[in-house]
Amino acid sequence: MIGPGLIVENLNAWYGDSHILQGVSLAIPQGAAAAILGRNGAGKTTTLKSIMGLTPRRSGSVRLGALKLDGLPPYRVARAGVAYVPEVRGVFSSLSVEENLTVSARATQGGWTLEQIFDRFPRLANRRNHGGNMLSGGEQQMLAIARALMTNGRLLMLDEPTEGLAPTIVEELSVLLRELLEDGLSLLLVEQNFTFATNLSKKIHVLGKGRIRWSGSASDLMKDEDITRTWLGV
Amino acid sequence: MFFEPTFLAIQFLNGLQLASLLFLLSVGLSVVYGLMNFINLAHGTLYMLGAYIGLTVARESGSFWLALVGAPLAIAALGALFHVLLLRRMQAASPMKQVLVTFGLIFIGLDVVRYIWGDFTHSIETPAIFSGSVQLLGEVYPSYRLFVIGLGLFVFVALYLGLERTRLGAVVRAGVDDREVAMSLGLNIELAFFIVFCLGCGLAGLAGVIAAPVLSVYPGMDMSILVLTLIVVVIGGPGSLKGAALGAFLIGMFETFGQVFMPALASVIIYALMAVVLLVRPGGLLPVRPG
Ligand SMILES: Nc1ncnc2c1ncn2[C@@H]1O[C@H](COP(=O)(O)OP(=O)(O)O)[C@@H](O)[C@H]1O
Ligand SMILES: [Mg+2]
């Protein structure tokens, strides 16, 4: 699928008086992937939250295809097609695995259904009646992603999805995300795991102190020692 | 005669009846405090207004049942207005401001009631089919009181099933677990909580109507029950349905048996119970977010 996808222009966000995001701009064509790398506290999570409409004060323009997202409440941003998997995962502990999925479901033509999700995530199917709080870390991450897919958005935003996961699960996740990309989903990935991010996404943005410091291809980034030392601390 | 089983059983039923009223009242208060971080001291005012509106509907129409349905609907609508005009703006305000504003509303409610219905004590007539008594353990017991107990139980079961088995219930639970994440998944949590809020207000109105044939309807009837209701919320755990039920049961029993056996100490016992619960479990007995 070719289309305008996500376009973020001059995004600013504040927490109280601190000006956290200072003019972030990026674009992801529909069906493509982009990754945001950066140190702790660079503003990666704040970027995703601001796209979602979750930060208390912000300015700038966010568009998804023809839809204007800035100014919308978070639930409308989600319904417009942004599926968000937060850093905290936020699996609902008083809902069963199945309820976690069905409560988020928005049926679309050709979109994910509960059966398809259970086919793709057999471990969730086995635990469909378990409470959300009875899952391992890897299962919680899979549920958080599966739940986001159930919203049938066009853009999937993941905040440090590999954090705390065993290497085999990270590999599984990588396979899954590649499949999703092939299906035409756009991907905005926030990572500290350099290898994981560069394997999935050709386009890399380096975020430092609330600004995009560098954008380019993964291979160019590896050659640029100045950037990696200053903004990634590699 | 104090320790006769029949006497105790009758007191137990009286305790259940009070528990039923307290439950209907505390559910709404508990939800607003636990889910929306809003302290609404005027919740008792909704109870009083429910009783008065029920009184007028019952008198004009001659039907208790119309009052039983109509007054809660009117109070739910009033709750919606209250939410839009006040709660939405004051949600971020300090607890002290919330307490002061809603405390002021108590006095406004009192004057409104005096202005419309006068400074007298009224009562709604018990509906015909529950005006008699039933034989229980060789004693006569007013059947209306059993109806009050049954209604409280019915509402508890209905709310429980609504929370566990319906889409709105799942959305509410998701919103309680993690509001931000729930919103990011496209759930309109504001709307879900708004509906729950109006439901809670309607239940306070319902409590007012069903209390009217047993307790009298008078300006200030809200104050006598508000304190007990607040204690129920604190003991049970704010925002928790089961907590409200358990708290209402405990307070209903302690208050009723306290009044019978140690009238002079009855209110002290209630406060002592609250103090003990808070010492052992500061979040209440069945908090909505355990741990
Ligand atoms: N809720 C908040 N209140 C105040 N400051 C915050 C909040 N969340 C994040 N920050 C600050 O914003 C900056 C960016 O944080 P964040 O976006 O979480 O960084 P990253 O995800 O890149 O590690 C940090 O300095 C952090 O302290
Ligand atoms: Mg972060």
PDB file of C-alpha atoms and ligand atoms in Angstrom, chain A residues 15 20 39-46 87, ligand 1:
ATOM      1  CA  TYR A  15       5.324  18.632  31.157  1.00  0.00           C
ATOM      2  CA  ILE A  20      10.252  18.278  26.480  1.00  0.00           C
ATOM      3  CA  ARG A  39      19.105   7.646  25.233  1.00  0.00           C
ATOM      4  CA  ASN A  40      16.949   7.397  28.299  1.00  0.00           C
ATOM      5  CA  GLY A  41      15.061  10.633  28.780  1.00  0.00           C
ATOM      6  CA  ALA A  42      15.541  11.772  25.172  1.00  0.00           C
ATOM      7  CA  GLY A  43      11.788  12.129  24.693  1.00  0.00           C
ATOM      8  CA  LYS A  44      10.979   8.927  22.772  1.00  0.00           C
ATOM      9  CA  THR A  45       8.017   7.934  24.929  1.00  0.00           C
ATOM     10  CA  THR A  46       6.828  11.540  24.978  1.00  0.00           C
ATOM     11  CA  GLU A  87       6.263   0.903  27.289  1.00  0.00           C
TER      12      GLU A  87
HETATM   13  N1  LIG C   1       4.864  12.514  33.431  1.00  0.00           N
HETATM   14  C1  LIG C   1       5.962  13.268  33.373  1.00  0.00           C
HETATM   15  N2  LIG C   1       6.073  14.404  34.105  1.00  0.00           N
HETATM   16  C2  LIG C   1       7.159  15.182  34.040  1.00  0.00           C
HETATM   17  N3  LIG C   1       8.218  14.924  33.278  1.00  0.00           N
HETATM   18  C3  LIG C   1       8.194  13.829  32.514  1.00  0.00           C
HETATM   19  C4  LIG C   1       7.074  12.935  32.520  1.00  0.00           C
HETATM   20  N4  LIG C   1       7.328  11.922  31.671  1.00  0.00           N
HETATM   21  C5  LIG C   1       8.550  12.169  31.158  1.00  0.00           C
HETATM   22  N5  LIG C   1       9.080  13.297  31.662  1.00  0.00           N
HETATM   23  C6  LIG C   1      10.384  13.879  31.310  1.00  0.00           C
HETATM   24  O1  LIG C   1      10.427  14.051  29.921  1.00  0.00           O
HETATM   25  C7  LIG C   1      11.706  13.704  29.404  1.00  0.00           C
HETATM   26  C8  LIG C   1      11.530  12.686  28.304  1.00  0.00           C
HETATM   27  O2  LIG C   1      11.016  11.495  28.862  1.00  0.00           O
HETATM   28  P1  LIG C   1      10.628  10.243  27.973  1.00  0.00           P
HETATM   29  O3  LIG C   1       9.869  10.700  26.801  1.00  0.00           O
HETATM   30  O4  LIG C   1       9.985   9.251  28.861  1.00  0.00           O
HETATM   31  O5  LIG C   1      12.058   9.721  27.523  1.00  0.00           O
HETATM   32  P2  LIG C   1      12.484   8.351  26.841  1.00  0.00           P
HETATM   33  O6  LIG C   1      11.246   7.581  26.524  1.00  0.00           O
HETATM   34  O7  LIG C   1      13.246   8.758  25.631  1.00  0.00           O
HETATM   35  O8  LIG C   1      13.361   7.645  27.811  1.00  0.00           O
HETATM   36  C9  LIG C   1      12.530  13.202  30.578  1.00  0.00           C
HETATM   37  O9  LIG C   1      13.371  14.237  30.992  1.00  0.00           O
HETATM   38  C10 LIG C   1      11.503  12.907  31.620  1.00  0.00           C
HETATM   39  O10 LIG C   1      12.022  13.153  32.909  1.00  0.00           O
END
